[in-house]
mmCIF file of C-alpha atoms in Angstrom:
data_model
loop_
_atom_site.group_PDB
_atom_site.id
_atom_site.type_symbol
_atom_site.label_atom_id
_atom_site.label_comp_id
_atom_site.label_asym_id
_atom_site.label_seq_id
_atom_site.Cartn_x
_atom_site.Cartn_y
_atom_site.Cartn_z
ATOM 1 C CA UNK A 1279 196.631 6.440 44.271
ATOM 2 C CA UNK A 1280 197.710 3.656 46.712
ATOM 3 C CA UNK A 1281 195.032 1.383 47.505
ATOM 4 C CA UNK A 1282 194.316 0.277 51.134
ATOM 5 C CA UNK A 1283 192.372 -3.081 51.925
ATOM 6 C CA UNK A 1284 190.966 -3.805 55.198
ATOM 7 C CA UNK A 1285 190.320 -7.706 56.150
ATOM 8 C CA UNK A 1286 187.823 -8.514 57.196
ATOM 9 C CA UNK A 1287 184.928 -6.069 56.665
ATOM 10 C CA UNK A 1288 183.202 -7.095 60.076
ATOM 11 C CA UNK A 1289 183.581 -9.089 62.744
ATOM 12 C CA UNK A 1290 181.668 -10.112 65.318
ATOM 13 C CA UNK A 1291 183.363 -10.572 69.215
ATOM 14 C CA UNK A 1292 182.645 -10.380 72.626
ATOM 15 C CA UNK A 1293 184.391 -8.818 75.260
ATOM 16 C CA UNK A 1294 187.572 -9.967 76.512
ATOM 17 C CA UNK A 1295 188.332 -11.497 73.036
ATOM 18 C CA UNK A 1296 191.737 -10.448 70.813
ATOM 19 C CA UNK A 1297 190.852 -8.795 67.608
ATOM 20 C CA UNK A 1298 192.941 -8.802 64.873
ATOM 21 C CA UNK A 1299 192.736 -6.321 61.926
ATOM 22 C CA UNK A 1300 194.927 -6.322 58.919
ATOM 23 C CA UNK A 1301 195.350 -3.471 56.181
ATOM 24 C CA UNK A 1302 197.427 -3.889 53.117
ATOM 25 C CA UNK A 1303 198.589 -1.376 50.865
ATOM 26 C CA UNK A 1304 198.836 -1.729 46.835
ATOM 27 C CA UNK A 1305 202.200 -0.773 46.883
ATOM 28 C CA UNK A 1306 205.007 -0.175 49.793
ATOM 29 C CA UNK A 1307 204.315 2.346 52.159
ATOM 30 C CA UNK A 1308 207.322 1.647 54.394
ATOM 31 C CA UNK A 1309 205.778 2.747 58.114
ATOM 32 C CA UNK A 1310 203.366 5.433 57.151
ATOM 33 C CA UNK A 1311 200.334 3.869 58.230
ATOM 34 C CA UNK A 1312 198.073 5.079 61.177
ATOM 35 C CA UNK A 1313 194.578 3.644 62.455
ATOM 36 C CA UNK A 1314 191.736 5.575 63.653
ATOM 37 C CA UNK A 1315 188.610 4.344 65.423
ATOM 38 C CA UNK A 1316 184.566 5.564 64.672
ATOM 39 C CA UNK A 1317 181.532 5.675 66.611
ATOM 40 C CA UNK A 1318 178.492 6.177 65.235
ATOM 41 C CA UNK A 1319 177.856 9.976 64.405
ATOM 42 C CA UNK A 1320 181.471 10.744 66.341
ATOM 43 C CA UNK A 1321 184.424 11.819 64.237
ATOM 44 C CA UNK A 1322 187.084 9.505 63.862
ATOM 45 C CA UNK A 1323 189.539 9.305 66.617
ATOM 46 C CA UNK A 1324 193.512 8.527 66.369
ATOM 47 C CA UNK A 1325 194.802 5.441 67.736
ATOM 48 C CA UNK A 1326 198.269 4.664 66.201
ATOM 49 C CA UNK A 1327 200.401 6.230 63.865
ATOM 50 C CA UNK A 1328 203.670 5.639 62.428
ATOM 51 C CA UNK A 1329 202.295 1.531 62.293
ATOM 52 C CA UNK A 1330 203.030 1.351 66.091
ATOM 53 C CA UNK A 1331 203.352 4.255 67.792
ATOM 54 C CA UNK A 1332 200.830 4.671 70.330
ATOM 55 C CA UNK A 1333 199.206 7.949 70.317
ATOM 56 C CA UNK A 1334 198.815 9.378 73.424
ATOM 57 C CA UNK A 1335 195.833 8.512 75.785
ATOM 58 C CA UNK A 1336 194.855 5.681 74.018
ATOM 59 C CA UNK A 1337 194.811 2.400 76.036
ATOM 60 C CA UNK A 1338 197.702 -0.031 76.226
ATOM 61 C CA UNK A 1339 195.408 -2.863 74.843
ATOM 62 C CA UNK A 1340 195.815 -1.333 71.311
ATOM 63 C CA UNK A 1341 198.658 -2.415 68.970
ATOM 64 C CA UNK A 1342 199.883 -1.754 65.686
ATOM 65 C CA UNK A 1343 202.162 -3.662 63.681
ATOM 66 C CA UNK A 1344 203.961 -3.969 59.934
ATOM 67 C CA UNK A 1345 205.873 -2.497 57.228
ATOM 68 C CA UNK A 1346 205.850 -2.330 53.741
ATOM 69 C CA UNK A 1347 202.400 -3.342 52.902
ATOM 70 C CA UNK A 1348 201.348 -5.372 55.616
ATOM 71 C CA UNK A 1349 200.153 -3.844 58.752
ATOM 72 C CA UNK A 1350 197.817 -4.923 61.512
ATOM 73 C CA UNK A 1351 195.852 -3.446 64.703
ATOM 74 C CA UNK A 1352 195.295 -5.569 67.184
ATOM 75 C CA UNK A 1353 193.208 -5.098 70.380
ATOM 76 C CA UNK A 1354 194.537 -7.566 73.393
ATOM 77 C CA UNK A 1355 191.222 -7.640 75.061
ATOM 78 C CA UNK A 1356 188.503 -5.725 73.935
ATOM 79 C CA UNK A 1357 186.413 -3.964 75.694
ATOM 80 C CA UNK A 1358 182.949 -2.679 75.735
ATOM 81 C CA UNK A 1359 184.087 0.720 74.107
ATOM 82 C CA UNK A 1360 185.390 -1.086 71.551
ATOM 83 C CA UNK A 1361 182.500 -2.004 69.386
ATOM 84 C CA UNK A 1362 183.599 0.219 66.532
ATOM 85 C CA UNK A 1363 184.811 0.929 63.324
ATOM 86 C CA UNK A 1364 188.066 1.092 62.449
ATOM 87 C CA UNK A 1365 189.874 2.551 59.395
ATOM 88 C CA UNK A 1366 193.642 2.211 57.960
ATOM 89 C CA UNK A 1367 195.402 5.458 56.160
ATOM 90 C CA UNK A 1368 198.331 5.700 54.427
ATOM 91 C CA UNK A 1369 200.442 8.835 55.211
ATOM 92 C CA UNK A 1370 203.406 7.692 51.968
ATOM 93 C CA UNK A 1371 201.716 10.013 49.557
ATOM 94 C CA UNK A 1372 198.337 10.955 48.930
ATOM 95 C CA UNK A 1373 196.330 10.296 51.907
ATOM 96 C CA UNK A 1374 193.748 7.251 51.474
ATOM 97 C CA UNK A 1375 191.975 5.179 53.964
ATOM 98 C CA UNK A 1376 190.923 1.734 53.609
ATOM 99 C CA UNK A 1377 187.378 0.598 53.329
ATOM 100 C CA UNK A 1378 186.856 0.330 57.401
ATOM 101 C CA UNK A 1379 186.572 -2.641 59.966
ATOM 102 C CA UNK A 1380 183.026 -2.670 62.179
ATOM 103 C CA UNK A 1381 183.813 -4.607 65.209
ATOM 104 C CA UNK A 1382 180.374 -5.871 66.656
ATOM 105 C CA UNK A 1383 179.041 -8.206 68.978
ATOM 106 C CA UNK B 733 191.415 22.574 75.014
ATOM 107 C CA UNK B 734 191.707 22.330 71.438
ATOM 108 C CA UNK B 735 188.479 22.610 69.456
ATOM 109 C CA UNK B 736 187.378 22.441 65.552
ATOM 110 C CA UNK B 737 184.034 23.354 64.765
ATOM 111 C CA UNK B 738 182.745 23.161 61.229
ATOM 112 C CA UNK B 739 179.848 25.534 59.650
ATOM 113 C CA UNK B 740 178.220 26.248 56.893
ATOM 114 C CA UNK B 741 174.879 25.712 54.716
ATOM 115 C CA UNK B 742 173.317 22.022 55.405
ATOM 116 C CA UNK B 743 171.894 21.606 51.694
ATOM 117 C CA UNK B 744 173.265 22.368 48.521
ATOM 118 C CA UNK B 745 172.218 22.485 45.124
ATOM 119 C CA UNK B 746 173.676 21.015 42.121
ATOM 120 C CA UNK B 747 175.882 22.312 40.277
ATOM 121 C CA UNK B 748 176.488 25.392 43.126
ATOM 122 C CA UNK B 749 179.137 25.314 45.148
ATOM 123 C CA UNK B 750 179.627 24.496 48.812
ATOM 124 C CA UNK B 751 181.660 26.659 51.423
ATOM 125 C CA UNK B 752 182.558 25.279 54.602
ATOM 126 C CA UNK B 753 184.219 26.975 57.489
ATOM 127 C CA UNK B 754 186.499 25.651 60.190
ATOM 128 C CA UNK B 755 186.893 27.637 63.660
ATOM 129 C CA UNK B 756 189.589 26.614 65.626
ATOM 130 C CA UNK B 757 189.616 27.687 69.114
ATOM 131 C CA UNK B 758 191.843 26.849 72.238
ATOM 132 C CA UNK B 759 194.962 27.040 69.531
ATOM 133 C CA UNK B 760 196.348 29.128 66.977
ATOM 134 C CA UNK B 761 195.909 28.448 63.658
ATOM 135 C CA UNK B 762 199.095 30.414 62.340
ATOM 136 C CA UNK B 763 201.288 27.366 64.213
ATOM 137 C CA UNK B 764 203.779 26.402 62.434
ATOM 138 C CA UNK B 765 203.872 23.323 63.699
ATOM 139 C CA UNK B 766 200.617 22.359 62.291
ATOM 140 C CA UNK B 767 198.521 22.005 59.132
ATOM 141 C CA UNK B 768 194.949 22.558 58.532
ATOM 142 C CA UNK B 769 192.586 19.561 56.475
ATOM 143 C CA UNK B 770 189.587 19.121 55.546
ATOM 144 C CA UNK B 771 188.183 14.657 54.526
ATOM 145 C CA UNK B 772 184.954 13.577 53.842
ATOM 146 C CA UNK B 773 182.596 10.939 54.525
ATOM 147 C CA UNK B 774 179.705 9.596 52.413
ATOM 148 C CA UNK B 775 176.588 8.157 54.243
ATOM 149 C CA UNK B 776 177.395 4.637 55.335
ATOM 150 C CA UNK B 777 180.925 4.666 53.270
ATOM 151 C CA UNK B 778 184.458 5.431 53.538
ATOM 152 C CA UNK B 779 186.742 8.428 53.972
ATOM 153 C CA UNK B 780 188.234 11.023 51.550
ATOM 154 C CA UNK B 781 190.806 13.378 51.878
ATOM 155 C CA UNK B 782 189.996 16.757 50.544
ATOM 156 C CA UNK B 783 192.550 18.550 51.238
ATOM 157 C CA UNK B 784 195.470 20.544 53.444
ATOM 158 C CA UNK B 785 196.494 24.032 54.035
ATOM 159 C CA UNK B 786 199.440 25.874 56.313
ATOM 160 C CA UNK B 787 198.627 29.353 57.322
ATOM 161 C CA UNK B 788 201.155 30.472 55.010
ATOM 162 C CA UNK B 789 198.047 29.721 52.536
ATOM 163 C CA UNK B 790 200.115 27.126 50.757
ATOM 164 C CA UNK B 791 197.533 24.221 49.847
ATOM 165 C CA UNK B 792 197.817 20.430 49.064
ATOM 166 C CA UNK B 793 194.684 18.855 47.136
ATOM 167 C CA UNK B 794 193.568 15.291 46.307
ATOM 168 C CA UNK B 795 194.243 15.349 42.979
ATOM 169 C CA UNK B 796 191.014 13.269 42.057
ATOM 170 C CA UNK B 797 189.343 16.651 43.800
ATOM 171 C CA UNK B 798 191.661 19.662 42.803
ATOM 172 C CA UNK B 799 189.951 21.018 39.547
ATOM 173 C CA UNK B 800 187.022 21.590 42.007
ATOM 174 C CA UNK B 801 188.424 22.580 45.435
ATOM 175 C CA UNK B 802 189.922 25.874 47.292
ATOM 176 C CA UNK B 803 190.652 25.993 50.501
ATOM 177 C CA UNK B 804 191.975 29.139 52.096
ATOM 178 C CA UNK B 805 193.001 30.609 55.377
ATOM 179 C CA UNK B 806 191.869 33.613 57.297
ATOM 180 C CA UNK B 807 194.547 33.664 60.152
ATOM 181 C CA UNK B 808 192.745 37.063 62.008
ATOM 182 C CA UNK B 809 189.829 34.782 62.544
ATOM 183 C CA UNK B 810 191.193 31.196 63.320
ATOM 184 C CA UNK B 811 189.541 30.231 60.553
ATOM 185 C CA UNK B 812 190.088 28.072 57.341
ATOM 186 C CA UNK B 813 187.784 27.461 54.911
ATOM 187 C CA UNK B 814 186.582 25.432 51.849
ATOM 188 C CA UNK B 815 184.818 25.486 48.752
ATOM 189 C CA UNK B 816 183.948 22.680 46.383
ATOM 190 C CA UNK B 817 181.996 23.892 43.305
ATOM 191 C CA UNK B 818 179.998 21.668 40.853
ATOM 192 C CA UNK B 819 178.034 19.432 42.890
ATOM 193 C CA UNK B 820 176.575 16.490 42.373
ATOM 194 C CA UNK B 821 174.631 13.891 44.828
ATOM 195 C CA UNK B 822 177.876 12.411 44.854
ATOM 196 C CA UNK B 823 179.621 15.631 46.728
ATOM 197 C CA UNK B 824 176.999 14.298 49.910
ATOM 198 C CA UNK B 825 178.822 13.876 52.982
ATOM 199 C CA UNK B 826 179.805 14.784 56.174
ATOM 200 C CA UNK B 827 183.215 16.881 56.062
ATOM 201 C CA UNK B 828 185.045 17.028 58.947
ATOM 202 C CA UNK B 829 188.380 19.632 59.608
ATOM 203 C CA UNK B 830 190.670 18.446 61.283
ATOM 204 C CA UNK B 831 194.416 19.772 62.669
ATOM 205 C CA UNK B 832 197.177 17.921 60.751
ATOM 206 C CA UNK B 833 200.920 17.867 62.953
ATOM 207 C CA UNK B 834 203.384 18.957 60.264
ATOM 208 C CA UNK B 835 205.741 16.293 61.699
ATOM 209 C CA UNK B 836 203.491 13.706 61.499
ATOM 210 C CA UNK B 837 201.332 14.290 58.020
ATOM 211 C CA UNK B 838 198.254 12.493 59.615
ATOM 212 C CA UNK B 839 195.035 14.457 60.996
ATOM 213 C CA UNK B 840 195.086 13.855 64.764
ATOM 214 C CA UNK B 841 192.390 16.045 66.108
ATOM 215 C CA UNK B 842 189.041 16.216 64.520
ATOM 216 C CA UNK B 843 185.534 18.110 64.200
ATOM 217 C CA UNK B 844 182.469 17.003 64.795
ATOM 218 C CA UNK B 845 182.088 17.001 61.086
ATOM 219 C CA UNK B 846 178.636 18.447 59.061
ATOM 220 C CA UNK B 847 176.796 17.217 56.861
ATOM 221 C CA UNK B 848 176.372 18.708 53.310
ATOM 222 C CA UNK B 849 173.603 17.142 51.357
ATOM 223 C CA UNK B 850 173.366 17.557 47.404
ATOM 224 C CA UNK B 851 169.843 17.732 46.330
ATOM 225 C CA UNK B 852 167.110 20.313 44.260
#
Protein backbone atom coordinates (compact mmCIF):
# COMPACT_ATOMS: atom_id res chain seq x y z
CA UNK A 1 0.00 0.00 0.00
CA UNK A 2 1.16 3.64 -0.50
CA UNK A 3 1.72 5.37 2.61
CA UNK A 4 0.38 8.94 3.22
CA UNK A 5 2.01 11.32 5.93
CA UNK A 6 0.36 14.34 7.13
CA UNK A 7 2.71 17.24 8.74
CA UNK A 8 2.03 18.38 11.24
CA UNK A 9 -0.44 16.38 13.37
CA UNK A 10 -2.02 19.65 14.94
CA UNK A 11 -1.81 23.00 14.85
CA UNK A 12 -2.98 25.56 16.69
CA UNK A 13 -4.26 29.17 14.79
CA UNK A 14 -6.49 31.84 15.06
CA UNK A 15 -8.64 33.28 12.67
CA UNK A 16 -7.50 35.19 9.83
CA UNK A 17 -4.17 33.20 9.91
CA UNK A 18 -2.77 31.02 6.60
CA UNK A 19 -2.57 27.39 7.32
CA UNK A 20 -0.45 25.27 5.62
CA UNK A 21 -0.84 21.44 5.43
CA UNK A 22 1.46 19.10 3.67
CA UNK A 23 0.85 15.28 2.75
CA UNK A 24 3.47 13.12 1.22
CA UNK A 25 3.08 9.94 -0.36
CA UNK A 26 5.64 6.81 -0.07
CA UNK A 27 5.85 6.56 -3.55
CA UNK A 28 4.61 8.84 -6.70
CA UNK A 29 1.14 9.36 -7.01
CA UNK A 30 1.34 11.81 -9.92
CA UNK A 31 -2.02 14.18 -9.16
CA UNK A 32 -4.30 11.72 -7.51
CA UNK A 33 -4.56 13.27 -4.30
CA UNK A 34 -7.78 14.88 -2.80
CA UNK A 35 -8.39 16.48 0.80
CA UNK A 36 -11.39 16.20 2.84
CA UNK A 37 -12.32 18.13 5.98
CA UNK A 38 -14.05 16.54 9.57
CA UNK A 39 -16.09 17.87 12.22
CA UNK A 40 -16.62 16.24 15.12
CA UNK A 41 -19.32 13.40 14.75
CA UNK A 42 -19.93 14.84 10.88
CA UNK A 43 -18.75 12.71 7.98
CA UNK A 44 -15.95 13.87 6.14
CA UNK A 45 -16.58 16.44 3.56
CA UNK A 46 -14.67 16.95 0.02
CA UNK A 47 -12.62 19.88 -0.48
CA UNK A 48 -10.16 19.29 -3.40
CA UNK A 49 -9.48 16.63 -5.63
CA UNK A 50 -7.26 16.00 -8.42
CA UNK A 51 -4.38 18.07 -5.94
CA UNK A 52 -6.10 21.37 -6.99
CA UNK A 53 -9.22 21.20 -8.30
CA UNK A 54 -11.67 22.89 -6.29
CA UNK A 55 -14.71 20.95 -5.67
CA UNK A 56 -17.65 22.70 -6.03
CA UNK A 57 -19.14 24.93 -3.19
CA UNK A 58 -16.24 24.96 -1.27
CA UNK A 59 -14.79 28.45 -0.52
CA UNK A 60 -12.14 30.16 -2.61
CA UNK A 61 -9.84 30.42 0.53
CA UNK A 62 -8.98 26.67 0.08
CA UNK A 63 -6.02 25.54 -2.07
CA UNK A 64 -4.37 22.53 -3.07
CA UNK A 65 -1.11 22.09 -4.49
CA UNK A 66 1.71 19.28 -5.72
CA UNK A 67 2.60 16.36 -7.67
CA UNK A 68 4.38 13.37 -7.32
CA UNK A 69 4.62 12.99 -3.66
CA UNK A 70 4.41 16.29 -2.37
CA UNK A 71 1.14 17.96 -2.00
CA UNK A 72 -0.21 20.68 0.24
CA UNK A 73 -3.70 22.37 1.35
CA UNK A 74 -3.56 25.56 2.22
CA UNK A 75 -6.29 27.80 3.73
CA UNK A 76 -5.62 31.76 2.84
CA UNK A 77 -7.45 32.95 5.84
CA UNK A 78 -9.13 30.76 8.02
CA UNK A 79 -12.09 31.10 9.32
CA UNK A 80 -14.13 30.17 12.26
CA UNK A 81 -15.57 27.02 10.39
CA UNK A 82 -12.37 25.99 9.93
CA UNK A 83 -11.31 24.50 13.17
CA UNK A 84 -11.17 20.98 11.80
CA UNK A 85 -9.61 18.01 10.79
CA UNK A 86 -8.30 17.43 7.73
CA UNK A 87 -7.23 14.22 5.92
CA UNK A 88 -5.07 13.48 2.58
CA UNK A 89 -6.11 10.32 0.18
CA UNK A 90 -4.49 8.95 -2.50
CA UNK A 91 -6.76 8.02 -5.48
CA UNK A 92 -3.21 6.17 -7.63
CA UNK A 93 -4.20 2.77 -6.42
CA UNK A 94 -5.59 1.48 -3.40
CA UNK A 95 -7.29 4.17 -1.62
CA UNK A 96 -5.43 5.32 1.75
CA UNK A 97 -5.70 8.41 3.76
CA UNK A 98 -3.11 9.94 5.77
CA UNK A 99 -3.11 10.09 9.50
CA UNK A 100 -5.29 13.58 9.64
CA UNK A 101 -4.45 17.33 10.48
CA UNK A 102 -6.68 18.93 13.63
CA UNK A 103 -6.60 22.57 13.10
CA UNK A 104 -7.41 24.23 16.58
CA UNK A 105 -7.25 27.35 18.27
CA UNK B 1 -31.02 16.18 -2.87
CA UNK B 2 -28.79 13.37 -2.70
CA UNK B 3 -28.87 11.34 0.51
CA UNK B 4 -26.92 8.12 2.02
CA UNK B 5 -28.18 6.72 5.04
CA UNK B 6 -26.47 3.81 6.70
CA UNK B 7 -28.31 0.97 8.96
CA UNK B 8 -27.84 -1.82 10.60
CA UNK B 9 -27.20 -3.57 14.17
CA UNK B 10 -25.15 -1.06 16.63
CA UNK B 11 -23.21 -4.01 18.50
CA UNK B 12 -21.66 -6.97 17.32
CA UNK B 13 -20.20 -9.93 18.65
CA UNK B 14 -16.97 -11.50 17.99
CA UNK B 15 -16.33 -13.59 15.72
CA UNK B 16 -20.13 -12.89 13.97
CA UNK B 17 -20.39 -10.98 11.25
CA UNK B 18 -21.62 -7.45 10.62
CA UNK B 19 -24.15 -6.34 7.79
CA UNK B 20 -24.55 -2.88 6.99
CA UNK B 21 -26.97 -1.30 4.61
CA UNK B 22 -26.75 1.83 2.53
CA UNK B 23 -30.09 3.64 1.22
CA UNK B 24 -29.57 6.03 -1.27
CA UNK B 25 -32.32 8.33 -1.97
CA UNK B 26 -32.72 11.54 -4.19
CA UNK B 27 -30.47 9.41 -6.93
CA UNK B 28 -30.30 6.24 -8.57
CA UNK B 29 -28.08 3.83 -7.60
CA UNK B 30 -27.96 1.87 -11.06
CA UNK B 31 -25.95 5.27 -12.49
CA UNK B 32 -23.49 4.51 -14.40
CA UNK B 33 -21.75 7.27 -13.75
CA UNK B 34 -21.18 6.41 -10.23
CA UNK B 35 -19.78 3.83 -7.79
CA UNK B 36 -20.93 2.77 -4.48
CA UNK B 37 -18.15 2.56 -1.16
CA UNK B 38 -18.18 1.82 1.92
CA UNK B 39 -14.54 3.35 4.63
CA UNK B 40 -14.27 3.15 8.09
CA UNK B 41 -13.27 5.01 11.01
CA UNK B 42 -11.91 3.80 14.37
CA UNK B 43 -12.70 5.89 17.55
CA UNK B 44 -10.30 8.80 17.66
CA UNK B 45 -8.16 7.33 14.51
CA UNK B 46 -7.87 7.38 10.90
CA UNK B 47 -9.78 6.24 7.83
CA UNK B 48 -10.05 2.90 5.93
CA UNK B 49 -11.31 2.05 2.78
CA UNK B 50 -13.47 -0.99 2.74
CA UNK B 51 -14.50 -1.23 -0.28
CA UNK B 52 -16.41 -0.29 -3.86
CA UNK B 53 -19.17 -1.66 -5.89
CA UNK B 54 -20.99 -0.58 -9.46
CA UNK B 55 -24.51 -1.73 -9.77
CA UNK B 56 -23.38 -4.09 -12.25
CA UNK B 57 -22.34 -5.95 -8.81
CA UNK B 58 -18.73 -5.84 -9.86
CA UNK B 59 -16.71 -5.17 -6.48
CA UNK B 60 -13.23 -3.69 -5.60
CA UNK B 61 -11.86 -4.64 -1.96
CA UNK B 62 -8.95 -3.44 0.20
CA UNK B 63 -6.97 -6.18 -0.10
CA UNK B 64 -5.78 -6.02 3.66
CA UNK B 65 -9.88 -6.57 4.11
CA UNK B 66 -11.01 -8.90 1.16
CA UNK B 67 -10.78 -12.47 2.75
CA UNK B 68 -13.44 -10.96 5.12
CA UNK B 69 -15.68 -8.57 3.14
CA UNK B 70 -18.84 -8.74 0.58
CA UNK B 71 -20.48 -6.10 -0.49
CA UNK B 72 -23.43 -6.42 -2.81
CA UNK B 73 -26.08 -4.44 -4.56
CA UNK B 74 -29.82 -4.60 -4.53
CA UNK B 75 -30.64 -2.07 -7.41
CA UNK B 76 -34.84 -2.54 -6.85
CA UNK B 77 -34.21 -1.04 -3.48
CA UNK B 78 -31.43 1.69 -3.85
CA UNK B 79 -29.64 -0.19 -1.71
CA UNK B 80 -26.03 -1.62 -1.27
CA UNK B 81 -24.89 -3.46 1.35
CA UNK B 82 -21.98 -4.96 3.40
CA UNK B 83 -20.84 -7.68 5.40
CA UNK B 84 -17.60 -8.15 7.27
CA UNK B 85 -17.43 -11.52 9.12
CA UNK B 86 -14.93 -12.46 11.92
CA UNK B 87 -14.88 -9.67 14.20
CA UNK B 88 -12.72 -8.57 16.48
CA UNK B 89 -12.60 -5.24 18.81
CA UNK B 90 -10.50 -4.16 16.13
CA UNK B 91 -13.54 -4.27 13.35
CA UNK B 92 -15.01 -1.08 15.89
CA UNK B 93 -15.83 1.83 13.94
CA UNK B 94 -18.00 4.05 12.41
CA UNK B 95 -18.58 3.03 8.58
CA UNK B 96 -19.74 5.48 6.48
CA UNK B 97 -21.16 4.82 2.50
CA UNK B 98 -20.48 7.03 0.47
CA UNK B 99 -21.18 7.71 -3.62
CA UNK B 100 -17.87 7.34 -5.53
CA UNK B 101 -17.93 9.47 -9.32
CA UNK B 102 -16.59 6.81 -11.69
CA UNK B 103 -14.60 9.64 -13.33
CA UNK B 104 -13.12 10.75 -10.43
CA UNK B 105 -12.31 7.39 -8.17
CA UNK B 106 -12.68 9.49 -4.90
CA UNK B 107 -15.92 9.31 -2.53
CA UNK B 108 -17.50 12.77 -2.81
CA UNK B 109 -20.74 12.48 -1.01
CA UNK B 110 -20.99 10.83 2.31
CA UNK B 111 -23.33 9.27 5.15
CA UNK B 112 -23.69 10.16 8.32
CA UNK B 113 -21.76 7.05 9.08
CA UNK B 114 -22.80 4.33 12.18
CA UNK B 115 -21.17 3.05 14.52
CA UNK B 116 -20.51 -0.75 14.88
CA UNK B 117 -19.03 -1.70 18.17
CA UNK B 118 -17.25 -5.22 18.70
CA UNK B 119 -17.84 -6.46 22.12
CA UNK B 120 -19.52 -9.80 24.22
Amino acid sequence: DIQMTQSPSSLSASVGDRVTITCRASQSIRSYLNWYQQKPGKAPKLLIYAASSLQSGVPSRFSGSGSGTDFTLTISSLQPEDFATYYCQQSYSTWTFGQGTKVAI
Amino acid sequence: QLQLQESGPGLVKPSETLSLTCTVSGGSISSSNYYWGWIRQPPGEGLEWIGNIYYTGSTYYNPSLKSRVTISVDTSKNQFSLKLSSLTAADTAVYYCARVPSHLNLPDYWGQGALVTVSS
